[in-house]
Coordinates of C-alpha atoms in Angstrom, one line a residue:
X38 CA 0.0 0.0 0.0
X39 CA 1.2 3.7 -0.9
X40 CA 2.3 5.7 2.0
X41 CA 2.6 9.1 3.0
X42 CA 0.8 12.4 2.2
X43 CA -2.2 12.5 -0.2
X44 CA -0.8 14.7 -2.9
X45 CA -3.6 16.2 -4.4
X46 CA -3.5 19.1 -7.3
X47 CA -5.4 21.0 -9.5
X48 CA -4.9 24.3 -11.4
X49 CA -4.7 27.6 -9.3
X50 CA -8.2 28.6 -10.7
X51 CA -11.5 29.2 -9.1
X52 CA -13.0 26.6 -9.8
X53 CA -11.1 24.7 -7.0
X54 CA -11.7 27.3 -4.5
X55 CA -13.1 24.4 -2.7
X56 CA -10.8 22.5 -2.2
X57 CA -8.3 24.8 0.0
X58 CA -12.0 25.5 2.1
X59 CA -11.8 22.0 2.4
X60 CA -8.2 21.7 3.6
X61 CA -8.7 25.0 5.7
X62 CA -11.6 23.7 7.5
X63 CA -11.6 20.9 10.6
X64 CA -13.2 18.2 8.7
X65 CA -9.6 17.2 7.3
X66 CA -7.3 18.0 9.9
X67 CA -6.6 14.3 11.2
X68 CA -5.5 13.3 7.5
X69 CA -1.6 14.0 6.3
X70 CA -2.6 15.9 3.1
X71 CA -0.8 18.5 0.8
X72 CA -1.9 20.5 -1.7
X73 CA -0.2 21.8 -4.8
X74 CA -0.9 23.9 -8.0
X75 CA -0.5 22.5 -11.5
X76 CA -0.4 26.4 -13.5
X77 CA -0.1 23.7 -16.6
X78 CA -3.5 22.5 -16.6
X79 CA -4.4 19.1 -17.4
X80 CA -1.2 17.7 -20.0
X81 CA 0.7 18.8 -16.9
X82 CA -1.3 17.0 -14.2
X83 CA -1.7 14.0 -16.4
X84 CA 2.1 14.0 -16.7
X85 CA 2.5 14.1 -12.7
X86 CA -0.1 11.3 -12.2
X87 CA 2.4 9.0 -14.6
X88 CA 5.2 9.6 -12.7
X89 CA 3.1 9.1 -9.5
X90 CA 4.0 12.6 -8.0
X91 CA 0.3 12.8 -7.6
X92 CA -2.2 10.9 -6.0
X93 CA -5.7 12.9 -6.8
X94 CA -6.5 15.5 -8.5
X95 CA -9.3 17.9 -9.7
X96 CA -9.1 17.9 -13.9
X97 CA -10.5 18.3 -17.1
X98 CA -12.8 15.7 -18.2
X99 CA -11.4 15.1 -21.6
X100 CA -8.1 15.2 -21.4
X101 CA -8.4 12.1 -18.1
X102 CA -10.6 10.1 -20.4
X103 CA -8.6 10.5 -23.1
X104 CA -5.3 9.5 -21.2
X105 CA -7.5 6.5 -19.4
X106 CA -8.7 5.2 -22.8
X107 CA -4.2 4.8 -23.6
X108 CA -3.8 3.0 -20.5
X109 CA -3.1 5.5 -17.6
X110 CA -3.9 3.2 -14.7
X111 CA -6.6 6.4 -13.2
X112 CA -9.7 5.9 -11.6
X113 CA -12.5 8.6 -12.8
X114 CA -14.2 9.1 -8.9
X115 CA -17.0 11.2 -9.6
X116 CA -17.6 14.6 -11.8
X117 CA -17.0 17.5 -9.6
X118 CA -18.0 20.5 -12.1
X119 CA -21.4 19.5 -13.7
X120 CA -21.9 22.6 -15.8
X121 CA -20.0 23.0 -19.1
X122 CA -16.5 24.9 -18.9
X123 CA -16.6 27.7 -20.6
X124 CA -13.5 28.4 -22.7
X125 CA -13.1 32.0 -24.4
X126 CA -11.8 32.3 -27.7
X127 CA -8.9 34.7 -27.2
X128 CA -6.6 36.9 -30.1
X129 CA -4.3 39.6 -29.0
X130 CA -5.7 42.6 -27.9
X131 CA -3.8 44.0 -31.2
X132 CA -5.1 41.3 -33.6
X133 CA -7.0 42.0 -36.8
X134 CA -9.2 38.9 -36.4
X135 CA -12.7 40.2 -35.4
X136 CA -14.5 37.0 -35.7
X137 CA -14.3 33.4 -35.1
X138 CA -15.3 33.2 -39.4
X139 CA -11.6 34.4 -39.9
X140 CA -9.5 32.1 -37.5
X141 CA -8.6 29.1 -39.5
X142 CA -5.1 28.8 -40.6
X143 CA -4.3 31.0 -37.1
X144 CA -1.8 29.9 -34.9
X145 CA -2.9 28.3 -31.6
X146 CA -1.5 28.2 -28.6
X147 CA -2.2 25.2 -26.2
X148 CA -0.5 24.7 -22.8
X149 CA 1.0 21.3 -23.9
X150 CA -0.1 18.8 -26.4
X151 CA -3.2 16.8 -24.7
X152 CA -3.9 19.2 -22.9
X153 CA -7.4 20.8 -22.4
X154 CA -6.5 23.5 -24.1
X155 CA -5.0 21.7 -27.3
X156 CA -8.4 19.3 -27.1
X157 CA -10.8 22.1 -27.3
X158 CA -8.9 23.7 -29.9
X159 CA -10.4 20.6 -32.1
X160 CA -13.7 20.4 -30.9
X161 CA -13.8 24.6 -32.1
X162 CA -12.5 23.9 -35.2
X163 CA -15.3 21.0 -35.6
X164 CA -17.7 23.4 -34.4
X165 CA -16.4 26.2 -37.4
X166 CA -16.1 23.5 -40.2
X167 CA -12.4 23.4 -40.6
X168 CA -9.6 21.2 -39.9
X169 CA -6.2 21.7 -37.9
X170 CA -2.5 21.0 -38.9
X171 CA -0.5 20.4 -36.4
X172 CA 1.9 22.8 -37.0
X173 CA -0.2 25.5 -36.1
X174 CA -0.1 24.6 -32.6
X175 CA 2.3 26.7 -30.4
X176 CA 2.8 25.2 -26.8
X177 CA 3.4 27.4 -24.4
X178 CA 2.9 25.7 -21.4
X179 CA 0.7 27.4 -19.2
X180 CA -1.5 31.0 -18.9
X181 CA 1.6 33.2 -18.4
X182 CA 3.2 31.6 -21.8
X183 CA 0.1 32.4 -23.8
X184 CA 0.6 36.1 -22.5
X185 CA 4.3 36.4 -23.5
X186 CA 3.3 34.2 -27.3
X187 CA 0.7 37.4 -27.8
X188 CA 2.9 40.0 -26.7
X189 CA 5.7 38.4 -28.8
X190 CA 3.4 38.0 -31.9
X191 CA 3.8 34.2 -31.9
X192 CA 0.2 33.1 -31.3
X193 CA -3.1 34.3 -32.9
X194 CA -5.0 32.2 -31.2
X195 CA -5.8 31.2 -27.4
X196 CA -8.4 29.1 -25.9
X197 CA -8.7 29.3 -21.6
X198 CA -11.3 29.8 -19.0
X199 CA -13.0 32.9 -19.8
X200 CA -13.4 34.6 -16.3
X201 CA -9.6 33.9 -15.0
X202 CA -8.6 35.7 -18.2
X203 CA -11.1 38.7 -17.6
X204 CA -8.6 41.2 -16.1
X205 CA -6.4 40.3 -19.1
X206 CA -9.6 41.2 -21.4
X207 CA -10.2 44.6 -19.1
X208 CA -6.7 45.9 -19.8
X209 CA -6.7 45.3 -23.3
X210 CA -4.0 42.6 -23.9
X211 CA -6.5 39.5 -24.3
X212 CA -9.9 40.3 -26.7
X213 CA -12.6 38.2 -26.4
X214 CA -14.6 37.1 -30.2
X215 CA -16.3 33.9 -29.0
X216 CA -17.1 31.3 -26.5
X217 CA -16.5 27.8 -27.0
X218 CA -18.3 25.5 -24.4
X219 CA -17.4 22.0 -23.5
X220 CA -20.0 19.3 -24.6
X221 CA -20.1 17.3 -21.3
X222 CA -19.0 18.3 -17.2
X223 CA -16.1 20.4 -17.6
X224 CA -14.2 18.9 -14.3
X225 CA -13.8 15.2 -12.6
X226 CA -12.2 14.1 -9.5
X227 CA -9.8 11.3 -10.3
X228 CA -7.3 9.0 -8.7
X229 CA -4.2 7.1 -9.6
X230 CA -5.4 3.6 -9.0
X231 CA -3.0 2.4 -6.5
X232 CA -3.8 5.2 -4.5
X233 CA -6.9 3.5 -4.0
X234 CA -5.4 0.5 -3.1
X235 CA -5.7 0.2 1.1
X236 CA -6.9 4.3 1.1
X237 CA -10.1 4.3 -0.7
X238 CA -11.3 5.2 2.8
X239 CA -9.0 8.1 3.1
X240 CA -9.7 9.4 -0.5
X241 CA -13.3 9.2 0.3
X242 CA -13.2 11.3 2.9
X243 CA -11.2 14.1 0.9
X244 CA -13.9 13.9 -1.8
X245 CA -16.6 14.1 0.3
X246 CA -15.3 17.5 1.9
X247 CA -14.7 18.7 -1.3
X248 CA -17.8 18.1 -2.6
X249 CA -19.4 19.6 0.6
X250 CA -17.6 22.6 0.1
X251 CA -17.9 22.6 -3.5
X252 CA -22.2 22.8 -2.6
X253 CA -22.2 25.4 -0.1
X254 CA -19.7 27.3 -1.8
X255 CA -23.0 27.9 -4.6
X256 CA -25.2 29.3 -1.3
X257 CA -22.8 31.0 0.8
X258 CA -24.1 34.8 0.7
X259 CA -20.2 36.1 0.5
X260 CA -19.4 33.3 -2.2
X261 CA -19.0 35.7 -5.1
X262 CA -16.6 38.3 -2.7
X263 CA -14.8 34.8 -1.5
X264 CA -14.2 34.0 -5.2
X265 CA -13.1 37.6 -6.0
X266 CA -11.0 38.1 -3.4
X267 CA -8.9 34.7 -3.7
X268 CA -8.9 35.0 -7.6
X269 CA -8.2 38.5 -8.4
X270 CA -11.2 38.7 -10.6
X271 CA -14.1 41.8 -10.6
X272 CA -17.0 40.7 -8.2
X273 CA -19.7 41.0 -11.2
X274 CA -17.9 38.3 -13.0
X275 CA -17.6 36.1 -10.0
X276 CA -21.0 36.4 -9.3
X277 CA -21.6 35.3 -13.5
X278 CA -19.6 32.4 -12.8
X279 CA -21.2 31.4 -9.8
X280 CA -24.5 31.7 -11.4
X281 CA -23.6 29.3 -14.4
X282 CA -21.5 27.0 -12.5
X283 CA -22.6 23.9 -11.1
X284 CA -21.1 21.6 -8.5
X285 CA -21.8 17.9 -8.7
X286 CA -23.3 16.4 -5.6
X287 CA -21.6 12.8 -4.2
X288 CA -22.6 10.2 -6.8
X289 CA -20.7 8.1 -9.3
X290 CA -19.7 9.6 -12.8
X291 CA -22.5 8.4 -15.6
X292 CA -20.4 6.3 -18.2
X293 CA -22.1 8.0 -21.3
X294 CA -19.7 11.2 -20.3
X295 CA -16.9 9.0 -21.1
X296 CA -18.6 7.6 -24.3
X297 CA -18.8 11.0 -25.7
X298 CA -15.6 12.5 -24.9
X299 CA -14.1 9.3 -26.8
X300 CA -16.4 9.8 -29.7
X301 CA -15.6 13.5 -30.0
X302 CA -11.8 12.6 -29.8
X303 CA -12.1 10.1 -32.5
X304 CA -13.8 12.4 -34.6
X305 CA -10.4 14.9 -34.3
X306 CA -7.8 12.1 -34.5
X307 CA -6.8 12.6 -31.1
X308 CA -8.4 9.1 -29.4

């Protein structure tokens, strides 16, 4: 059985604001648990997850299906973000492009190659009627490279969480032209599967905080101030994404989630 810490991880977004609640509050204090931030989004938690430098981890759903369909051995626990992710369609605040109409051919840049960023660069393309070369794609590893490929002139094209990236929209160096939605849950919880092996008790008990955290987190009269104030973003748009968020309550992840993200990925050559 795996000893030590659970190391669990997800991106230094919003979105897992209830997770540190979770960790702050009593409910977990008899547990030896760490926490640490993966700015590289999914392609870099999947990575850690291989190398078994982490042990659960709040992620995209895609991207973990995809990886579990090659073989990772990763448990899918539950879906922790039932509502869609929302992912703006960003050009430089500079750029020419006015409309989504005029983006094929642009350069994208992803956070690395499977990532969530890289995936949902296909499903917009699908969505717009054109196809991707791979070259296009310019990885830049996480939110801060996508700033410095724009200010450099080596990206066109970036696809991220709309409301982290809205103070980067307010002072002019991001411009929003579209929104491109996920077809299923936007985020799971999932676990390497030896992990599970001997602490499945352990593991339940971290995703049961989370989840209670995650569901009062959508009730709590200072949520959208909480959110703002952790996240650096305007109130008014932490109140928006509170209001189109949803939080999944304690259940087991419906297989037909994973059916479509693998029929999705087929359909882009990525499965």
């Amino acid at each position: 059985m795996t000893t030590g810490p659970l190391r669990l991880g997800g991106v230094p977004e919003h979105f897992n604001l209830p997770w540190h609640l979770a960790l702050e509050s009593e409910t977990l204090t008899d547990l030896e648990v760490t926490w640490s931030d993966q700015p590289g989004g999914t392609g870099q938690m999947l990575a850690r997850l291989a190398e078994a430098e982490l042990d659960v981890v709040s992620i995209l759903t895609e991207g973990t299906v995809r990886e579990i369909a090659k073989g990772l051995p990763l448990t899918i626990l539950q879906v922790y973000v039932e509502s869609p992710l929302q992912w703006g369609v960003f050009v430089p605040g500079r750029s020419t492009y006015a409309e989504e109409s005029e983006l094929g051919g642009a350069r994208i840049a992803i956070s690395r190659f499977g990532s969530g960023s890289h995936l949902m660069a296909y499903i917009h393309a699908e969505r717009l009627g054109w196809s991707i070369n791979p070259e296009q794609f310019v990885v830049v590893k996480d939110l801060n490279g996508a700033i410095a490929a724009f200010d450099a002139g080596d990206a066109d094209l970036f696809l991220w969480d709309r409301f982290m990236t809205s103070p980067l929209v307010a002072d002019g160096r991001f411009r929003q032209i579209g929104t491109q939605e996920t077809p299923w849950p936007s985020f799971v919880i999932a676990a390497r599967n030896e992990i599970l092996t001997g602490r499945t008790a352990e593991v339940g008990r971290v995703v049961d905080a989370v989840v209670g955290q995650s569901r009062s987190l959508m009730v709590r009269d200072d949520g959208s101030d909480l959110v703002a104030d952790r996240y650096g973003i305007a109130v008014a748009q932490a109140k928006e994404w509170l209001a189109s968020t949803t939080f999944a309550s304690r259940r087991p992840a419906d297989p037909r989630i994973a059916a479509e993200v693998l029929a999705t990925l087929e359909r882009a050559g990525l499965k």
